[in-house]
Each structure stands twice: as structure tokens, then as C-alpha cells.
Short mmCIF file of C-alpha atoms in Angstrom, two decimals:
data_model
loop_
_atom_site.label_atom_id
_atom_site.label_comp_id
_atom_site.label_asym_id
_atom_site.label_seq_id
_atom_site.Cartn_x
_atom_site.Cartn_y
_atom_site.Cartn_z
CA MET A 1 124.88 -2.90 66.21
CA ASN A 2 125.22 -1.08 62.93
CA LYS A 3 126.10 -3.79 60.46
CA ASN A 4 127.37 -1.49 57.70
CA PHE A 5 131.03 -2.44 57.97
CA THR A 6 133.59 -3.66 55.46
CA LEU A 7 136.12 -6.38 56.19
CA PHE A 8 139.55 -5.26 55.16
CA TYR A 9 142.41 -7.40 53.81
CA ARG A 10 141.32 -10.58 55.60
CA ILE A 11 138.20 -11.76 57.33
CA ALA A 12 139.95 -12.29 60.67
CA PHE A 13 141.01 -8.64 60.94
CA CYS A 14 138.15 -6.36 61.91
CA VAL A 15 138.29 -2.62 61.46
CA LEU A 16 135.93 0.07 62.65
CA LEU A 17 134.69 2.01 59.66
CA SER A 18 131.37 3.42 60.84
CA LEU A 19 133.02 6.53 62.26
CA PRO A 20 135.17 9.01 60.32
CA VAL A 21 138.89 8.49 60.93
CA ALA A 22 139.18 11.82 62.77
CA ALA A 23 136.32 10.88 65.12
CA TRP A 24 137.81 7.61 66.37
CA SER A 25 141.02 7.34 68.31
CA GLN A 26 142.92 4.10 68.73
CA PHE A 27 143.54 5.19 72.30
CA GLN A 28 139.88 5.27 73.44
CA ILE A 29 136.84 3.00 73.26
CA PRO A 30 134.50 4.10 70.45
CA ASN A 31 131.20 5.57 71.68
CA ASN A 32 132.50 5.54 75.24
CA GLY A 33 129.85 8.05 76.32
CA PHE A 34 126.92 6.14 74.74
CA GLU A 35 125.84 9.10 72.65
CA GLN A 36 125.35 7.09 69.43
CA TRP A 37 122.67 4.42 69.04
CA ASP A 38 121.68 2.17 66.17
CA GLY A 39 117.99 3.04 66.57
CA GLY A 40 115.54 3.83 69.37
CA TYR A 41 116.02 3.70 73.12
CA THR A 42 116.03 -0.13 73.21
CA SER A 43 118.42 -0.52 70.28
CA GLU A 44 122.08 -1.30 70.87
CA PRO A 45 124.52 1.55 71.43
CA THR A 46 126.80 1.81 68.40
CA HIS A 47 129.94 -0.36 68.74
CA TRP A 48 128.37 -2.23 71.69
CA ASN A 49 126.43 -5.51 71.82
CA THR A 50 123.91 -7.15 74.11
CA PHE A 51 121.55 -10.14 74.07
CA SER A 52 119.70 -9.04 70.95
CA SER A 53 122.81 -9.84 68.86
CA SER A 54 123.96 -12.90 70.85
CA ASP A 55 124.70 -16.33 69.41
CA GLY A 56 124.54 -19.85 70.87
CA SER A 57 121.82 -22.45 71.39
CA TYR A 58 119.72 -20.16 73.57
CA ALA A 59 120.32 -16.91 71.70
CA SER A 60 116.70 -16.62 70.54
CA LEU A 61 115.41 -17.16 74.08
CA ALA A 62 117.84 -14.62 75.52
CA SER A 63 117.36 -12.01 72.80
CA SER A 64 114.89 -9.79 74.70
CA ASN A 65 116.18 -6.42 75.86
CA HIS A 66 118.16 -6.10 79.09
CA HIS A 67 119.07 -2.48 78.53
CA TYR A 68 117.79 0.90 77.46
CA ARG A 69 118.98 4.38 76.53
CA ARG A 70 118.31 7.04 79.12
CA SER A 71 118.36 10.80 78.68
CA GLY A 72 120.82 12.79 80.78
CA HIS A 73 124.41 12.44 81.84
CA ARG A 74 126.65 11.90 84.84
CA PRO A 75 127.48 14.87 87.13
CA GLY A 76 129.67 17.35 85.29
CA GLY A 77 129.02 15.62 81.98
CA SER A 78 127.68 17.16 78.81
CA GLY A 79 126.18 14.32 76.79
CA ASN A 80 122.55 13.64 75.98
CA TYR A 81 122.39 9.96 76.95
CA TYR A 82 123.77 7.23 79.16
CA LEU A 83 123.33 3.45 79.23
CA THR A 84 121.39 1.34 81.74
CA ILE A 85 121.52 -2.46 81.82
CA TYR A 86 119.33 -4.51 84.16
CA THR A 87 118.76 -8.04 85.44
CA LYS A 88 115.81 -9.87 83.95
CA SER A 89 114.05 -13.14 84.72
CA ILE A 90 113.75 -15.55 81.77
CA MET A 91 111.60 -18.59 82.50
CA GLY A 92 112.45 -18.27 86.17
CA VAL A 93 116.22 -17.94 85.54
CA LYS A 94 117.85 -14.63 86.45
CA ALA A 95 119.85 -13.26 83.53
CA ASN A 96 122.22 -10.46 84.45
CA GLY A 97 122.28 -7.28 82.44
CA ASN A 98 125.18 -7.65 80.01
CA MET A 99 126.84 -5.32 77.50
CA THR A 100 130.07 -5.97 75.59
CA THR A 101 132.28 -4.73 72.79
CA GLY A 102 132.43 -8.38 71.70
CA ARG A 103 129.59 -10.88 71.45
CA ILE A 104 127.45 -12.69 74.03
CA HIS A 105 127.35 -16.47 73.62
CA ALA A 106 124.20 -17.91 75.22
CA GLY A 107 124.81 -21.63 75.21
CA SER A 108 123.08 -22.87 78.35
CA MET A 109 120.08 -22.22 80.59
CA SER A 110 122.39 -22.65 83.57
CA ALA A 111 123.72 -19.17 84.33
CA ALA A 112 127.05 -20.44 85.67
CA SER A 113 127.73 -22.75 82.71
CA SER A 114 131.03 -22.29 80.89
CA ASP A 115 128.96 -22.30 77.70
CA ASN A 116 127.77 -18.79 78.60
CA TYR A 117 130.42 -16.16 77.95
CA ASN A 118 131.32 -12.91 76.22
CA TYR A 119 133.95 -13.14 73.52
CA THR A 120 135.86 -11.30 70.83
CA GLN A 121 134.69 -12.61 67.47
CA ARG A 122 137.48 -11.56 65.14
CA SER A 123 135.67 -12.83 62.05
CA ASN A 124 132.85 -10.32 62.60
CA SER A 125 133.64 -6.61 62.48
CA SER A 126 130.58 -5.84 64.62
CA HIS A 127 131.87 -7.95 67.50
CA CYS A 128 135.53 -7.08 67.93
CA LEU A 129 137.59 -4.03 68.83
CA PRO A 130 141.17 -3.94 67.44
CA PHE A 131 143.39 -2.25 70.00
CA THR A 132 147.18 -2.13 70.34
CA ALA A 133 147.69 0.77 72.77
CA THR A 134 148.56 0.04 76.40
CA PRO A 135 146.37 2.17 78.71
CA ASP A 136 147.36 2.61 82.33
CA SER A 137 143.97 3.09 84.03
CA LEU A 138 140.24 2.81 83.43
CA TYR A 139 137.89 5.56 84.63
CA VAL A 140 134.12 5.06 84.50
CA TRP A 141 131.01 6.72 85.94
CA VAL A 142 128.37 4.38 87.39
CA SER A 143 125.10 4.49 89.28
CA PHE A 144 124.10 1.07 90.63
CA TYR A 145 120.79 0.02 92.16
CA ALA A 146 120.54 -3.44 93.70
CA GLU A 147 117.97 -4.93 96.03
CA SER A 148 120.77 -6.45 98.11
CA SER A 149 123.45 -4.26 99.64
CA ASN A 150 125.91 -7.13 99.07
CA SER A 151 125.46 -7.30 95.30
CA GLU A 152 128.41 -6.21 93.17
CA ALA A 153 128.22 -5.01 89.59
CA GLN A 154 131.31 -5.44 87.45
CA ILE A 155 133.03 -3.85 84.45
CA THR A 156 136.15 -5.44 82.94
CA ALA A 157 138.46 -4.39 80.13
CA ILE A 158 140.74 -7.11 78.78
CA LEU A 159 143.59 -6.29 76.41
CA HIS A 160 144.29 -9.57 74.65
CA GLY A 161 146.17 -11.06 71.71
CA GLU A 162 145.26 -12.60 68.36
CA ASN A 163 142.58 -14.93 69.73
CA ASP A 164 138.82 -15.05 70.21
CA PHE A 165 139.13 -14.37 73.92
CA GLN A 166 136.28 -15.69 76.09
CA ALA A 167 135.38 -14.06 79.41
CA PRO A 168 135.38 -15.49 81.99
CA ASN A 169 136.64 -18.80 80.51
CA HIS A 170 140.07 -17.51 79.49
CA GLU A 171 140.72 -15.02 82.28
CA ASN A 172 143.31 -17.23 84.00
CA ASN A 173 145.24 -17.98 80.81
CA THR A 174 148.00 -15.39 80.84
CA SER A 175 149.25 -16.49 77.42
CA LEU A 176 146.04 -15.17 75.82
CA TYR A 177 145.96 -11.64 77.26
CA LYS A 178 148.25 -8.76 78.12
CA ALA A 179 146.39 -6.73 80.76
CA ARG A 180 143.12 -6.50 82.65
CA ALA A 181 141.30 -3.69 84.45
CA GLU A 182 138.39 -4.66 86.68
CA VAL A 183 135.81 -2.35 88.24
CA ARG A 184 133.52 -3.63 90.99
CA THR A 185 130.94 -1.61 92.82
CA LYS A 186 128.33 -2.26 95.45
CA ARG A 187 125.09 -0.38 95.09
CA THR A 188 125.36 3.38 95.09
CA THR A 189 121.64 3.84 95.71
CA GLY A 190 118.99 1.84 97.54
CA SER A 191 116.16 3.26 95.45
CA ALA A 192 115.36 2.08 91.93
CA SER A 193 113.98 5.52 91.11
CA SER A 194 117.02 7.59 92.15
CA MET A 195 120.49 7.99 90.68
CA ALA A 196 123.68 8.16 92.72
CA TRP A 197 126.63 8.55 90.38
CA ARG A 198 130.23 7.91 91.33
CA GLN A 199 133.42 7.75 89.30
CA ILE A 200 135.57 4.66 89.74
CA LYS A 201 139.25 4.59 88.80
CA VAL A 202 141.21 1.33 88.51
CA PRO A 203 144.61 0.47 87.03
CA PHE A 204 145.30 -1.97 84.25
CA VAL A 205 147.31 -4.90 85.61
CA TYR A 206 149.85 -6.13 83.05
CA SER A 207 150.19 -9.76 84.08
CA GLY A 208 149.85 -11.52 80.72
CA SER A 209 152.31 -12.31 77.94
CA ALA A 210 150.26 -11.82 74.75
CA SER A 211 150.97 -8.97 72.35
CA PRO A 212 148.07 -6.46 72.45
CA ALA A 213 145.70 -6.86 69.51
CA TYR A 214 142.10 -6.47 70.77
CA LEU A 215 140.20 -4.93 73.66
CA LEU A 216 137.18 -6.76 75.12
CA VAL A 217 135.04 -4.65 77.47
CA ASN A 218 132.24 -6.34 79.44
CA MET A 219 129.67 -4.82 81.79
CA THR A 220 127.24 -6.73 84.00
CA THR A 221 124.79 -6.05 86.82
CA ASN A 222 126.35 -8.78 88.96
CA ARG A 223 129.80 -10.30 88.93
CA GLN A 224 128.23 -13.70 89.76
CA PRO A 225 126.34 -15.30 86.83
CA GLY A 226 122.68 -15.38 87.79
CA GLY A 227 123.43 -13.36 90.91
CA GLY A 228 121.52 -10.41 92.28
CA ASP A 229 117.82 -9.81 91.88
CA LYS A 230 115.35 -9.05 89.13
CA ASN A 231 115.43 -5.36 88.13
CA ASP A 232 118.89 -4.66 89.59
CA SER A 233 120.21 -1.96 87.27
CA LEU A 234 123.63 -0.56 86.41
CA SER A 235 123.90 2.81 84.65
CA ILE A 236 127.15 3.68 82.90
CA ASP A 237 128.53 6.88 81.38
CA ASP A 238 131.86 8.14 80.08
CA ILE A 239 134.27 5.20 80.09
CA GLN A 240 137.75 6.65 79.67
CA LEU A 241 141.14 5.03 79.18
CA ILE A 242 143.93 6.95 80.91
CA TYR A 243 147.54 7.14 79.76
CA SER A 244 150.07 8.32 82.33
CA ALA A 245 152.15 11.45 81.83
CA TRP A 246 153.19 11.61 85.49
CA LEU A 247 156.64 11.56 87.03
CA THR A 248 157.39 9.52 90.12
CA ASP A 249 160.70 11.27 90.81
CA LEU A 250 162.47 14.44 89.75
CA LYS A 251 166.10 15.03 90.70
CA VAL A 252 168.38 18.03 90.32
CA ASN A 253 172.08 17.29 90.72
CA GLY A 254 171.22 13.82 91.98
CA GLU A 255 168.87 14.99 94.75
CA THR A 256 165.09 14.60 94.67
CA ILE A 257 163.36 17.98 94.73
CA PRO A 258 162.14 18.56 98.30
CA GLY A 259 158.43 18.00 98.65
CA PHE A 260 158.16 16.28 95.26
CA ASP A 261 154.76 14.77 94.53
CA LYS A 262 153.70 13.53 91.10
CA GLY A 263 150.52 15.61 91.18
CA ARG A 264 152.34 18.86 91.95
CA LEU A 265 153.71 20.61 88.87
CA ASN A 266 155.45 23.75 90.23
CA TYR A 267 158.53 23.95 92.47
CA THR A 268 161.15 26.40 93.67
CA ILE A 269 164.61 25.16 94.67
CA HIS A 270 167.95 26.64 95.68
CA VAL A 271 171.07 25.91 93.61
CA ASP A 272 174.59 27.24 94.05
CA ASP A 273 175.58 27.61 90.40
CA ILE A 274 172.94 28.82 87.95
CA ASP A 275 175.26 29.43 84.99
CA ASN A 276 176.43 25.81 84.76
CA LEU A 277 173.02 24.18 85.30
CA THR A 278 172.15 22.01 82.26
CA ALA A 279 169.59 19.38 81.29
CA ASP A 280 172.19 16.71 82.08
CA ASP A 281 171.83 17.67 85.75
CA ILE A 282 168.11 16.77 85.71
CA THR A 283 166.83 13.21 86.15
CA ALA A 284 163.14 12.52 85.55
CA THR A 285 161.54 9.11 86.25
CA THR A 286 158.23 8.43 84.51
CA GLU A 287 155.40 6.44 86.05
CA VAL A 288 155.20 4.16 83.00
CA ASP A 289 157.78 2.98 80.49
CA ASP A 290 155.98 4.20 77.38
CA ALA A 291 155.99 7.88 78.38
CA SER A 292 158.70 10.16 77.00
CA VAL A 293 160.47 13.13 78.62
CA GLN A 294 161.98 16.35 77.30
CA ILE A 295 164.06 18.56 79.59
CA GLN A 296 165.02 22.17 78.95
CA VAL A 297 166.96 24.56 81.18
CA SER A 298 166.73 28.29 80.44
CA LEU A 299 168.29 31.22 82.24
CA SER A 300 165.84 33.92 83.23
CA ASP A 301 165.76 37.06 81.14
CA VAL A 302 164.31 38.88 84.15
CA ASN A 303 166.67 37.95 86.95
CA GLU A 304 170.28 36.74 86.70
CA THR A 305 169.86 34.70 89.87
CA ASP A 306 167.17 32.42 88.38
CA ALA A 307 166.86 29.60 85.86
CA TYR A 308 163.81 27.69 84.73
CA ILE A 309 163.67 23.94 84.34
CA TYR A 310 160.94 22.66 81.99
CA VAL A 311 160.20 18.94 82.18
CA THR A 312 157.60 17.92 79.59
CA VAL A 313 156.18 14.40 79.91
CA THR A 314 154.30 12.97 76.92
CA ALA A 315 152.02 9.97 77.42
CA GLU A 316 151.43 7.22 74.87
CA ASP A 317 148.28 8.93 73.58
CA GLY A 318 150.08 12.27 73.12
CA SER A 319 148.70 14.01 76.21
CA GLU A 320 151.26 16.08 78.10
CA LYS A 321 152.07 17.39 81.53
CA GLU A 322 154.73 19.99 82.23
CA TYR A 323 156.66 20.24 85.48
CA LEU A 324 158.14 23.70 86.06
CA VAL A 325 161.00 24.28 88.46
CA LEU A 326 162.36 27.69 89.40
CA ALA A 327 166.01 27.24 90.35
CA THR A 328 167.48 30.24 92.15
CA THR A 329 170.66 31.19 93.96
CA ASN A 330 168.59 33.25 96.39
CA GLU A 331 168.10 31.83 99.86
CA ILE A 332 164.44 30.95 99.83
CA ALA A 333 162.66 27.96 101.22
CA GLU A 334 162.34 24.96 98.90
CA ASP A 335 158.65 24.40 99.62
CA ILE A 336 156.31 27.35 99.07
CA ASP A 337 153.84 25.90 101.55
CA THR A 338 156.20 26.91 104.36
CA TYR A 339 157.98 29.80 102.67
CA THR A 340 157.46 33.23 104.20
CA PRO A 341 159.26 35.90 102.16
CA GLU A 342 160.75 39.04 103.60
CA SER A 343 158.05 41.59 104.28
CA SER A 344 157.63 44.32 101.72
CA PRO A 345 155.52 47.41 102.38
CA SER A 346 154.75 47.57 98.65
CA VAL A 347 153.13 44.10 98.24
CA PHE A 348 150.90 42.49 100.84
CA PRO A 349 149.69 40.00 101.94
CA ASN A 350 152.56 37.75 100.95
CA PRO A 351 151.96 34.79 100.68
CA ALA A 352 148.64 35.61 99.02
CA ASN A 353 145.53 33.68 98.06
CA HIS A 354 143.18 35.71 95.87
CA THR A 355 144.15 39.39 95.98
CA ILE A 356 147.19 41.50 96.81
CA THR A 357 147.58 45.15 97.64
CA VAL A 358 150.32 46.99 95.76
CA VAL A 359 151.76 50.45 96.47
CA MET A 360 153.24 52.03 93.33
CA ASP A 361 153.99 55.32 91.64
CA HIS A 362 153.56 54.37 87.97
CA TYR A 363 152.95 50.69 87.19
CA MET A 364 153.19 47.12 88.46
CA GLU A 365 153.80 43.84 86.62
CA ILE A 366 153.76 40.21 87.78
CA ILE A 367 156.14 37.77 86.04
CA ASP A 368 155.85 33.98 86.27
CA ILE A 369 158.72 31.51 86.49
CA THR A 370 158.90 31.24 82.70
CA GLY A 371 159.66 34.95 82.45
CA HIS A 372 156.28 35.87 80.99
CA ARG A 373 154.27 38.81 82.25
CA VAL A 374 150.97 37.49 83.60
CA SER A 375 149.55 40.69 85.10
CA TYR A 376 150.03 44.43 84.51
CA LEU A 377 148.50 47.55 86.06
CA ASN A 378 149.06 51.26 85.48
CA GLY A 379 148.39 53.63 88.35
CA ASN A 380 149.56 55.68 91.28
CA GLY A 381 149.00 54.97 94.95
CA THR A 382 147.53 51.86 96.58
CA HIS A 383 145.69 49.31 94.43
CA ARG A 384 144.11 45.88 94.97
CA VAL A 385 145.08 43.31 92.33
CA ASN A 386 143.19 40.08 91.65
CA VAL A 387 145.59 37.10 91.44
CA SER A 388 143.00 34.31 91.80
CA HIS A 389 143.54 33.29 88.16
CA LEU A 390 147.22 32.52 88.74
CA PRO A 391 148.33 28.97 89.65
CA LYS A 392 150.01 28.29 92.98
CA GLY A 393 153.70 29.14 92.78
CA VAL A 394 156.41 31.76 93.17
CA TYR A 395 156.25 34.93 91.05
CA THR A 396 158.28 38.11 90.64
CA VAL A 397 156.52 41.45 91.22
CA ARG A 398 158.23 44.40 89.56
CA ILE A 399 157.14 47.85 90.69
CA ASP A 400 157.93 51.02 88.70
CA GLY A 401 160.55 49.15 86.70
CA ASN A 402 163.24 49.06 89.38
CA LYS A 403 161.88 47.36 92.49
CA THR A 404 161.28 43.61 92.56
CA THR A 405 160.06 41.19 95.20
CA LYS A 406 159.12 37.54 95.27
CA LEU A 407 155.38 36.88 95.58
CA VAL A 408 154.10 33.52 96.79
CA ILE A 409 150.62 32.46 95.72
CA ASN A 410 149.80 29.65 98.10
CA ARG A 411 146.25 28.34 97.79
#
């Protein structure tokens, strides 16, 4: 680790000062893509620690490298490097690959001894990660080679209180931690020379009573101390903490929107009274308690029969999702997947996927549920219009300024 840190206010409170303030977010793990390293390819990734910086009676014996920097990135990634840790034999004893945001304590030659653990060392700024946010999930990309198909690698993230938390020694003491997320994976490849990346997503389980103060992240080639085989290797890239901005329910006038699903952001519903529809008629239930909701209802400036409901959900880290609901007095189906509008000789096919054909004399415009024009075309006669850039939903097509029809884009 880079040792150029300053202790601030008191020795027991560690702060991360090696990155500019704008480059580090309290909501993510620093250097979570393993792009920064303290030296060459066998040095420690910045803000992470392995055996070379361990303490304990057997620290000097265990200090040889169990990791290296590798060039490349996970599928769809853009970084230059990723991390690989591997199992190594030390005097005939298998030592699992091990990487942590805390510190490794090597106190015994017996792998399963309680004197071997990873821990948050609050008195040392290089071996602790202050953290008070409350993430909802952990996403991580891994490629795992193991000689045995039964071997399981493991990554854990433990949000704990004002204590030098030891893993695994303290993992059953709920008074010391707030939440845990645990990733386990069997081998993704049976060849030591090939990569087989997969992304794993797990929730944080909030089962402890401590107030969040630190995050301890540990990664190992085998969840059993001394388990697995020599040269088993776990590659890791892009560890991400996720904060929920999802809804689990959305009601209008006390009734859940038909077909509601938290991952679907656009809806069309029928209401009897548009003029008296207000935000007080909308009930939004967030997936987590620390997300906030803003609701706005706006009458359409395009069509007097429509109103738009905007439900903006803001997660703890400031990320947002917006649910958009078109409320209309028109008799249309409530789920666009089964909605077939009245046929119009001027716009077809309808519903559409990627293109529509429009018959017009002067011009055509497409208006989304917010009232904004998202497509415009001048011309006379029959024209093909590309709509593949438009999200799934219900739109208004206005032709020559006086003819309108509902268009369903249903991919």
C-alpha cells in the first residue's frame, strides 16, 4: 500500500487522503477496478492489502506474493488492469490467495487457526476504510480457476462499527457489525490458461445492530482456510456497491398500476377525471427506506385528455430513476404489451418496433408522454420513419397539424 497518508484529529480515525476529494466517493470502494497500483505488477493495488503487508508471528514467512496485476478487463469493461490472487504452498501448507481493504494477521501455521484473520486496523490509515453509507447490493466480476469443481472462492463485504473487526472471528457477533454481503462462486473455467468472466450480484443483509463506521472487504481463492489446491486463482474486476432507486409498488387512486414491475419505467393507465388528479392521489413505495421520492402531476399541453405523472426516486448515493405514467381518459388498454390501437391508414404498423410508415401532406411529428417532440419530418406522400431510438411506450403522432393518433412502440 501507499504509505503516504496523514492521520487526522485522532489516531483511531483513518481517512483516505491519497486520492483527490473529487476522485473518491464515500459511496464506493476506492480503486474498485484495480487500475491504481503502488508499484509494479506484484505490488499491492492502491487501498488494498495482501500478505506482503501482513502482521502476526508468521508475517515474514507469509509475505511472499499471492497476487499479481494483469492487463485487460472484464467483458464490457474499459480499464487497463484487473487483479488475480492465487493459492500458494508455503512449507507444504496451502495458503489461500487473500486480498483485503484491512490487514491480514498471520498468527499461525495452521490455516484454520483463529489466529489467522483479516481485520480493520483503525490505528493505521493504510489498513482501514471509513464508511457510513448503507449499500443495498454488491456487484463484482470474477473469473475463477480451480483444480476441483467443488472449490468455492469467496468475497465478503462487512459494514461494521467502531471496532477492529476480525473476519471470520467476529462474523457471528451481530453487535459488532451492521450488514454483510457475501459472494461465493464455483470455478468458472476448468483451464488455468483461459478466462471465463461472470458478474455476481448479491444483496447486503442488514442483520447486525452496530452503527456503520467502516467497511472491510475480503477476497480469497477458497472459503475454507487452506482449502482448494495450489495455483487455484481468482481474478476480480469492477467491484461496485449498488444503492436502490427502485419502487416496489406504485398506486394511483389507491390501486396498483396494472402490470407494475419495478424494472419497468413507463406506463399508460385510464382515469376518469384528469382535471382533479394530483400528487396526493399517487402512492409510491420504495424498495429501501433511505430512498426519497418526488411526485409531480402535469396536464398535457398537447392533449386535454392526458396527464403525466412523474415519479422520481433518488437513492442514497444520489442516483435517480424516473417512472413515467401517462394517465388518459381515453379508453385504451392499461398494458401496452397487449394494446392494439385503432387502425390508422396514415401510421402503420402500429404497434411498431423499429420503423413506421407515415402518409402525410406536409409534416409529421412524434410527441412523447412528457409533451416533448422527439421526432419531426417534413414531406409529402409516404415516408418510412426510424423509431428504433425511442424507448418502449405510448406516443402521440400528429400529422399535418390537425390529425393525431396514438402510436405504441412495443419492443
